[in-house]
PDB file of C-alpha atoms in Angstrom:
ATOM      1  CA  MET A 241      43.730  -8.099 -42.183  1.00  0.00           C
ATOM      2  CA  GLU A 242      43.196  -6.428 -45.568  1.00  0.00           C
ATOM      3  CA  ASN A 243      41.248  -3.672 -43.796  1.00  0.00           C
ATOM      4  CA  ILE A 244      44.039  -3.085 -41.273  1.00  0.00           C
ATOM      5  CA  GLY A 245      46.648  -2.758 -44.012  1.00  0.00           C
ATOM      6  CA  THR A 246      44.461  -0.499 -46.127  1.00  0.00           C
ATOM      7  CA  LYS A 247      43.640   1.684 -43.117  1.00  0.00           C
ATOM      8  CA  ALA A 248      47.356   2.168 -42.445  1.00  0.00           C
ATOM      9  CA  ALA A 249      47.982   3.126 -46.078  1.00  0.00           C
ATOM     10  CA  GLN A 250      44.819   5.206 -46.561  1.00  0.00           C
ATOM     11  CA  PRO A 251      43.536   6.519 -43.181  1.00  0.00           C
ATOM     12  CA  GLY A 252      40.852   8.607 -44.872  1.00  0.00           C
ATOM     13  CA  TRP A 253      39.053   5.666 -46.434  1.00  0.00           C
ATOM     14  CA  ALA A 254      37.079   4.843 -43.251  1.00  0.00           C
ATOM     15  CA  MET A 255      37.905   1.145 -43.387  1.00  0.00           C
ATOM     16  CA  GLU A 256      36.192   0.445 -40.044  1.00  0.00           C
ATOM     17  CA  GLU A 257      32.862   1.602 -41.445  1.00  0.00           C
ATOM     18  CA  GLN A 258      33.374  -0.364 -44.661  1.00  0.00           C
ATOM     19  CA  PHE A 259      34.216  -3.452 -42.617  1.00  0.00           C
ATOM     20  CA  LEU A 260      30.854  -3.284 -40.849  1.00  0.00           C
ATOM     21  CA  VAL A 261      28.941  -3.169 -44.131  1.00  0.00           C
ATOM     22  CA  ASP A 262      31.078  -5.483 -46.244  1.00  0.00           C
ATOM     23  CA  LYS A 263      32.050  -8.112 -43.676  1.00  0.00           C
ATOM     24  CA  MET A 264      30.200  -8.093 -40.364  1.00  0.00           C
ATOM     25  CA  GLN A 265      26.616  -7.416 -41.449  1.00  0.00           C
ATOM     26  CA  PRO A 266      26.529 -10.154 -44.154  1.00  0.00           C
ATOM     27  CA  ALA A 267      28.033 -12.584 -41.639  1.00  0.00           C
ATOM     28  CA  LEU A 268      25.405 -11.732 -39.016  1.00  0.00           C
ATOM     29  CA  ALA A 269      22.572 -12.095 -41.529  1.00  0.00           C
ATOM     30  CA  LEU A 270      23.668 -15.590 -42.543  1.00  0.00           C
ATOM     31  CA  ASP A 271      24.694 -16.691 -39.055  1.00  0.00           C
ATOM     32  CA  ALA A 272      21.225 -15.828 -37.722  1.00  0.00           C
ATOM     33  CA  LEU A 273      19.794 -18.770 -39.669  1.00  0.00           C
ATOM     34  CA  LEU A 274      19.422 -22.158 -38.033  1.00  0.00           C
ATOM     35  CA  ALA A 275      21.061 -23.596 -41.157  1.00  0.00           C
ATOM     36  CA  SER A 276      24.323 -21.773 -40.380  1.00  0.00           C
ATOM     37  CA  HIS A 277      27.478 -23.713 -39.559  1.00  0.00           C
ATOM     38  CA  PRO A 278      30.487 -23.182 -37.276  1.00  0.00           C
ATOM     39  CA  ILE A 279      33.595 -21.490 -38.630  1.00  0.00           C
ATOM     40  CA  SER A 280      35.601 -24.600 -37.766  1.00  0.00           C
ATOM     41  CA  THR A 281      33.846 -27.549 -39.390  1.00  0.00           C
ATOM     42  CA  PRO A 282      35.255 -31.093 -39.665  1.00  0.00           C
ATOM     43  CA  VAL A 283      35.925 -32.167 -43.249  1.00  0.00           C
ATOM     44  CA  LYS A 284      35.555 -35.867 -44.038  1.00  0.00           C
ATOM     45  CA  ASP A 285      35.846 -35.655 -47.814  1.00  0.00           C
ATOM     46  CA  PRO A 286      37.909 -33.348 -50.085  1.00  0.00           C
ATOM     47  CA  ALA A 287      34.716 -32.484 -51.960  1.00  0.00           C
ATOM     48  CA  GLN A 288      33.424 -30.726 -48.821  1.00  0.00           C
ATOM     49  CA  ILE A 289      36.282 -28.247 -48.698  1.00  0.00           C
ATOM     50  CA  GLU A 290      34.960 -25.799 -51.290  1.00  0.00           C
ATOM     51  CA  SER A 291      31.450 -25.786 -49.820  1.00  0.00           C
ATOM     52  CA  ILE A 292      32.508 -24.736 -46.311  1.00  0.00           C
ATOM     53  CA  PHE A 293      34.636 -21.759 -47.352  1.00  0.00           C
ATOM     54  CA  ASP A 294      31.817 -19.246 -47.513  1.00  0.00           C
ATOM     55  CA  THR A 295      30.575 -16.056 -45.847  1.00  0.00           C
ATOM     56  CA  ILE A 296      30.734 -17.679 -42.420  1.00  0.00           C
ATOM     57  CA  SER A 297      34.337 -18.796 -42.831  1.00  0.00           C
ATOM     58  CA  TYR A 298      35.649 -15.538 -44.228  1.00  0.00           C
ATOM     59  CA  LYS A 299      33.381 -12.746 -42.996  1.00  0.00           C
ATOM     60  CA  LYS A 300      32.383 -14.108 -39.592  1.00  0.00           C
ATOM     61  CA  GLY A 301      36.003 -15.170 -39.180  1.00  0.00           C
ATOM     62  CA  ALA A 302      37.105 -11.594 -39.853  1.00  0.00           C
ATOM     63  CA  SER A 303      34.481 -10.284 -37.421  1.00  0.00           C
ATOM     64  CA  ILE A 304      35.657 -12.393 -34.503  1.00  0.00           C
ATOM     65  CA  ILE A 305      39.277 -11.407 -35.182  1.00  0.00           C
ATOM     66  CA  SER A 306      38.092  -7.793 -35.000  1.00  0.00           C
ATOM     67  CA  MET A 307      36.440  -8.594 -31.671  1.00  0.00           C
ATOM     68  CA  LEU A 308      39.646 -10.258 -30.475  1.00  0.00           C
ATOM     69  CA  GLU A 309      41.604  -7.135 -31.385  1.00  0.00           C
ATOM     70  CA  SER A 310      39.161  -5.030 -29.355  1.00  0.00           C
ATOM     71  CA  PHE A 311      40.032  -6.787 -26.091  1.00  0.00           C
ATOM     72  CA  ILE A 312      43.740  -7.600 -26.512  1.00  0.00           C
ATOM     73  CA  GLY A 313      44.706  -4.550 -28.550  1.00  0.00           C
ATOM     74  CA  HIS A 314      46.183  -4.061 -32.006  1.00  0.00           C
ATOM     75  CA  LYS A 315      49.788  -4.366 -30.818  1.00  0.00           C
ATOM     76  CA  MET A 316      49.345  -7.810 -29.275  1.00  0.00           C
ATOM     77  CA  LEU A 317      47.252  -9.029 -32.208  1.00  0.00           C
ATOM     78  CA  ALA A 318      49.948  -7.980 -34.680  1.00  0.00           C
ATOM     79  CA  GLU A 319      52.687  -9.538 -32.552  1.00  0.00           C
ATOM     80  CA  GLY A 320      50.700 -12.765 -32.218  1.00  0.00           C
ATOM     81  CA  LEU A 321      50.082 -12.978 -35.968  1.00  0.00           C
ATOM     82  CA  GLN A 322      53.770 -12.441 -36.674  1.00  0.00           C
ATOM     83  CA  LEU A 323      54.647 -15.245 -34.257  1.00  0.00           C
ATOM     84  CA  TYR A 324      51.998 -17.535 -35.776  1.00  0.00           C
ATOM     85  CA  LEU A 325      53.251 -16.944 -39.323  1.00  0.00           C
ATOM     86  CA  GLY A 326      56.866 -17.412 -38.279  1.00  0.00           C
ATOM     87  CA  GLU A 327      56.216 -20.663 -36.443  1.00  0.00           C
ATOM     88  CA  ASN A 328      54.236 -22.151 -39.330  1.00  0.00           C
ATOM     89  CA  GLU A 329      55.946 -20.690 -42.398  1.00  0.00           C
ATOM     90  CA  PHE A 330      57.140 -24.082 -43.672  1.00  0.00           C
ATOM     91  CA  GLY A 331      54.240 -26.265 -42.589  1.00  0.00           C
ATOM     92  CA  ASN A 332      50.514 -26.615 -42.155  1.00  0.00           C
ATOM     93  CA  ALA A 333      48.675 -24.814 -39.387  1.00  0.00           C
ATOM     94  CA  ALA A 334      45.432 -25.344 -37.495  1.00  0.00           C
ATOM     95  CA  THR A 335      43.180 -22.902 -35.677  1.00  0.00           C
ATOM     96  CA  ASP A 336      44.656 -23.903 -32.323  1.00  0.00           C
ATOM     97  CA  ASP A 337      48.107 -22.859 -33.565  1.00  0.00           C
ATOM     98  CA  LEU A 338      46.824 -19.295 -33.937  1.00  0.00           C
ATOM     99  CA  TRP A 339      45.317 -19.294 -30.447  1.00  0.00           C
ATOM    100  CA  ALA A 340      48.552 -20.744 -29.033  1.00  0.00           C
ATOM    101  CA  ALA A 341      50.653 -18.003 -30.637  1.00  0.00           C
ATOM    102  CA  LEU A 342      48.330 -15.278 -29.380  1.00  0.00           C
ATOM    103  CA  THR A 343      48.354 -16.823 -25.893  1.00  0.00           C
ATOM    104  CA  LYS A 344      52.170 -16.728 -25.803  1.00  0.00           C
ATOM    105  CA  VAL A 345      52.109 -13.054 -26.675  1.00  0.00           C
ATOM    106  CA  THR A 346      49.369 -12.083 -24.227  1.00  0.00           C
ATOM    107  CA  LYS A 347      51.095 -13.948 -21.383  1.00  0.00           C
ATOM    108  CA  LYS A 348      54.338 -12.156 -22.217  1.00  0.00           C
ATOM    109  CA  HIS A 349      52.435  -8.920 -21.642  1.00  0.00           C
ATOM    110  CA  ASN A 350      50.978 -10.238 -18.337  1.00  0.00           C
ATOM    111  CA  ASN A 351      47.537 -10.793 -19.814  1.00  0.00           C
ATOM    112  CA  GLU A 352      46.130 -14.109 -18.579  1.00  0.00           C
ATOM    113  CA  LEU A 353      43.088 -14.351 -20.858  1.00  0.00           C
ATOM    114  CA  ASP A 354      42.254 -17.874 -22.025  1.00  0.00           C
ATOM    115  CA  ILE A 355      42.365 -17.047 -25.736  1.00  0.00           C
ATOM    116  CA  LYS A 356      41.520 -20.567 -26.907  1.00  0.00           C
ATOM    117  CA  GLY A 357      38.681 -20.936 -24.403  1.00  0.00           C
ATOM    118  CA  ILE A 358      37.166 -17.617 -25.443  1.00  0.00           C
ATOM    119  CA  MET A 359      37.536 -18.069 -29.180  1.00  0.00           C
ATOM    120  CA  ASP A 360      36.389 -21.709 -29.236  1.00  0.00           C
ATOM    121  CA  THR A 361      32.915 -20.496 -28.274  1.00  0.00           C
ATOM    122  CA  TRP A 362      32.895 -18.396 -31.454  1.00  0.00           C
ATOM    123  CA  THR A 363      34.467 -20.893 -33.863  1.00  0.00           C
ATOM    124  CA  LEU A 364      33.137 -24.289 -32.776  1.00  0.00           C
ATOM    125  CA  GLN A 365      29.422 -23.500 -32.752  1.00  0.00           C
ATOM    126  CA  ALA A 366      27.122 -21.755 -35.179  1.00  0.00           C
ATOM    127  CA  GLY A 367      25.300 -18.539 -34.423  1.00  0.00           C
ATOM    128  CA  PHE A 368      25.950 -15.573 -32.174  1.00  0.00           C
ATOM    129  CA  PRO A 369      24.396 -14.257 -28.953  1.00  0.00           C
ATOM    130  CA  LEU A 370      21.672 -11.723 -28.378  1.00  0.00           C
ATOM    131  CA  VAL A 371      22.693  -9.972 -25.154  1.00  0.00           C
ATOM    132  CA  SER A 372      19.791  -8.279 -23.353  1.00  0.00           C
ATOM    133  CA  VAL A 373      20.717  -5.699 -20.732  1.00  0.00           C
ATOM    134  CA  THR A 374      18.645  -4.190 -17.916  1.00  0.00           C
ATOM    135  CA  LEU A 375      19.458  -2.105 -14.858  1.00  0.00           C
ATOM    136  CA  GLN A 376      18.160  -3.427 -11.541  1.00  0.00           C
ATOM    137  CA  ASP A 377      18.846  -1.733  -8.201  1.00  0.00           C
ATOM    138  CA  GLY A 378      21.916  -0.006  -9.569  1.00  0.00           C
ATOM    139  CA  HIS A 379      23.403  -3.179 -11.044  1.00  0.00           C
ATOM    140  CA  ILE A 380      23.641  -4.264 -14.672  1.00  0.00           C
ATOM    141  CA  LEU A 381      21.881  -7.544 -15.443  1.00  0.00           C
ATOM    142  CA  ALA A 382      22.849  -9.141 -18.761  1.00  0.00           C
ATOM    143  CA  THR A 383      21.389 -12.297 -20.299  1.00  0.00           C
ATOM    144  CA  GLN A 384      22.431 -14.100 -23.461  1.00  0.00           C
ATOM    145  CA  ALA A 385      20.703 -16.426 -25.899  1.00  0.00           C
ATOM    146  CA  ARG A 386      21.350 -17.480 -29.471  1.00  0.00           C
ATOM    147  CA  PHE A 387      19.868 -15.016 -31.949  1.00  0.00           C
ATOM    148  CA  VAL A 388      17.759 -16.477 -34.749  1.00  0.00           C
ATOM    149  CA  VAL A 389      15.692 -14.595 -37.319  1.00  0.00           C
ATOM    150  CA  CYS A 390      12.418 -16.316 -36.348  1.00  0.00           C
ATOM    151  CA  GLU A 391      11.631 -16.341 -32.631  1.00  0.00           C
ATOM    152  CA  GLU A 392       9.500 -19.459 -32.925  1.00  0.00           C
ATOM    153  CA  ASN A 393      12.544 -21.427 -34.131  1.00  0.00           C
ATOM    154  CA  VAL A 394      13.751 -22.634 -30.769  1.00  0.00           C
ATOM    155  CA  THR A 395      17.225 -24.123 -30.928  1.00  0.00           C
ATOM    156  CA  ASP A 396      17.134 -27.894 -30.649  1.00  0.00           C
ATOM    157  CA  PRO A 397      20.013 -29.029 -28.401  1.00  0.00           C
ATOM    158  CA  ASN A 398      20.198 -32.240 -30.427  1.00  0.00           C
ATOM    159  CA  GLU A 399      20.606 -30.610 -33.839  1.00  0.00           C
ATOM    160  CA  PRO A 400      23.643 -31.856 -35.824  1.00  0.00           C
ATOM    161  CA  LEU A 401      25.704 -28.668 -35.563  1.00  0.00           C
ATOM    162  CA  ASN A 402      25.280 -28.315 -31.802  1.00  0.00           C
ATOM    163  CA  THR A 403      28.359 -28.561 -29.588  1.00  0.00           C
ATOM    164  CA  THR A 404      28.921 -29.277 -25.918  1.00  0.00           C
ATOM    165  CA  ILE A 405      29.223 -25.512 -25.394  1.00  0.00           C
ATOM    166  CA  GLY A 406      25.428 -25.308 -25.542  1.00  0.00           C
ATOM    167  CA  TYR A 407      25.073 -22.040 -27.485  1.00  0.00           C
ATOM    168  CA  ARG A 408      26.723 -19.915 -24.827  1.00  0.00           C
ATOM    169  CA  TRP A 409      29.592 -17.555 -25.539  1.00  0.00           C
ATOM    170  CA  HIS A 410      32.375 -15.736 -23.759  1.00  0.00           C
ATOM    171  CA  VAL A 411      31.151 -12.190 -24.407  1.00  0.00           C
ATOM    172  CA  PRO A 412      33.177  -9.030 -23.701  1.00  0.00           C
ATOM    173  CA  LEU A 413      30.614  -6.532 -22.401  1.00  0.00           C
ATOM    174  CA  THR A 414      31.774  -2.933 -22.685  1.00  0.00           C
ATOM    175  CA  TYR A 415      30.045  -0.007 -21.008  1.00  0.00           C
ATOM    176  CA  ILE A 416      30.614   3.455 -19.562  1.00  0.00           C
ATOM    177  CA  THR A 417      29.176   5.076 -16.440  1.00  0.00           C
ATOM    178  CA  SER A 418      28.016   8.599 -15.660  1.00  0.00           C
ATOM    179  CA  GLU A 419      30.812   8.829 -13.079  1.00  0.00           C
ATOM    180  CA  GLN A 420      33.513   8.027 -15.662  1.00  0.00           C
ATOM    181  CA  PRO A 421      31.926   8.911 -19.023  1.00  0.00           C
ATOM    182  CA  HIS A 422      35.225   8.901 -20.906  1.00  0.00           C
ATOM    183  CA  GLU A 423      36.580   5.624 -19.546  1.00  0.00           C
ATOM    184  CA  GLN A 424      35.289   2.383 -21.040  1.00  0.00           C
ATOM    185  CA  ALA A 425      34.924  -0.589 -18.708  1.00  0.00           C
ATOM    186  CA  MET A 426      34.817  -4.252 -19.722  1.00  0.00           C
ATOM    187  CA  HIS A 427      33.196  -7.233 -18.041  1.00  0.00           C
ATOM    188  CA  TRP A 428      33.301 -10.818 -19.270  1.00  0.00           C
ATOM    189  CA  MET A 429      30.130 -12.832 -19.609  1.00  0.00           C
ATOM    190  CA  ASN A 430      31.529 -16.348 -19.314  1.00  0.00           C
ATOM    191  CA  LEU A 431      29.226 -19.095 -20.647  1.00  0.00           C
ATOM    192  CA  SER A 432      26.433 -18.045 -18.309  1.00  0.00           C
ATOM    193  CA  ASP A 433      22.774 -17.412 -19.108  1.00  0.00           C
ATOM    194  CA  GLU A 434      22.785 -14.425 -16.788  1.00  0.00           C
ATOM    195  CA  GLU A 435      25.486 -12.100 -15.509  1.00  0.00           C
ATOM    196  CA  CYS A 436      25.286  -9.357 -12.880  1.00  0.00           C
ATOM    197  CA  ILE A 437      27.748  -6.468 -12.953  1.00  0.00           C
ATOM    198  CA  HIS A 438      27.742  -4.779  -9.561  1.00  0.00           C
ATOM    199  CA  GLY A 439      27.792  -1.016  -9.657  1.00  0.00           C
ATOM    200  CA  SER A 440      26.972   2.105  -7.725  1.00  0.00           C
ATOM    201  CA  GLY A 441      23.309   2.884  -7.233  1.00  0.00           C
ATOM    202  CA  SER A 442      23.998   6.530  -8.005  1.00  0.00           C
ATOM    203  CA  SER A 443      25.496   5.825 -11.432  1.00  0.00           C
ATOM    204  CA  THR A 444      23.812   5.563 -14.783  1.00  0.00           C
ATOM    205  CA  TYR A 445      25.187   3.210 -17.409  1.00  0.00           C
ATOM    206  CA  ARG A 446      25.064   2.746 -21.131  1.00  0.00           C
ATOM    207  CA  PRO A 447      26.609   0.163 -23.454  1.00  0.00           C
ATOM    208  CA  ALA A 448      29.739   1.419 -25.174  1.00  0.00           C
ATOM    209  CA  ALA A 449      28.987   2.053 -28.833  1.00  0.00           C
ATOM    210  CA  GLU A 450      31.589  -0.189 -30.414  1.00  0.00           C
ATOM    211  CA  LEU A 451      30.864  -2.327 -33.443  1.00  0.00           C
ATOM    212  CA  SER A 452      33.698  -4.806 -33.129  1.00  0.00           C
ATOM    213  CA  GLY A 453      32.062  -8.131 -32.339  1.00  0.00           C
ATOM    214  CA  ALA A 454      29.568 -10.615 -33.712  1.00  0.00           C
ATOM    215  CA  GLN A 455      26.810  -9.953 -31.193  1.00  0.00           C
ATOM    216  CA  PHE A 456      23.731  -7.825 -30.614  1.00  0.00           C
ATOM    217  CA  GLN A 457      23.117  -5.903 -27.401  1.00  0.00           C
ATOM    218  CA  ILE A 458      19.746  -4.467 -26.431  1.00  0.00           C
ATOM    219  CA  ALA A 459      19.242  -2.119 -23.494  1.00  0.00           C
ATOM    220  CA  SER A 460      15.734  -2.112 -22.076  1.00  0.00           C
ATOM    221  CA  ASP A 461      15.843   0.282 -19.118  1.00  0.00           C
ATOM    222  CA  THR A 462      15.339   4.038 -19.305  1.00  0.00           C
ATOM    223  CA  GLN A 463      18.284   4.600 -16.973  1.00  0.00           C
ATOM    224  CA  PHE A 464      20.604   3.675 -19.846  1.00  0.00           C
ATOM    225  CA  GLU A 465      21.376   7.083 -21.294  1.00  0.00           C
ATOM    226  CA  ASN A 466      20.986   7.848 -24.992  1.00  0.00           C
ATOM    227  CA  VAL A 467      20.050   4.273 -25.909  1.00  0.00           C
ATOM    228  CA  VAL A 468      17.175   3.927 -28.348  1.00  0.00           C
ATOM    229  CA  GLY A 469      16.319   0.567 -29.890  1.00  0.00           C
ATOM    230  CA  PRO A 470      18.887  -2.084 -30.838  1.00  0.00           C
ATOM    231  CA  ASN A 471      22.528  -1.408 -30.118  1.00  0.00           C
ATOM    232  CA  ARG A 472      25.643  -3.384 -30.861  1.00  0.00           C
ATOM    233  CA  VAL A 473      28.925  -3.664 -29.023  1.00  0.00           C
TER     234      VAL A 473
END
């Protein structure tokens, strides 16, 4: 939120670019380790409180709020935060209270996204997805898997920080086509290992170059225009 306020006061300071360097990249670097932890972590002893408020809590937390803003819009995010603060100004609040406030606002604007369901996949489990994208017979094929810094470190489903979500995420995939190069489309990858986005065989596609979420996207087909090496959405 500090970046949003500063951007409004000083538009020339390029706060979006600073956010990527100061917040998102450090969060990704730490969250790529198997030793990472979820943003929302149960606390059994007061002594644990200080230890869990770290880069993951603050910088990954900021990154997923930025991602949330990218698919509901700044207006609804601001309205939801105002509602959340107003409803909890004289009491304690939990993460679900924020999702509930945002859900009320999005429903008021006829947006039926399951905010809690989407965001739980980002707050209740460690890590973030590597989304690999290919083009097959005119359709986009996307797969997701948890990204770790060492490929040989296969995620153990029985590790202590694992959740019932199984290291799958609700991922907003954004892309543009050659037919509508100035109009960004979005498709949700919903807790699936593989997702197919049906398209026209005559179109070419490329991932939209937005750096608003805690995920990597790699395009591996030459029909994706102007994509060289790793890309993020």
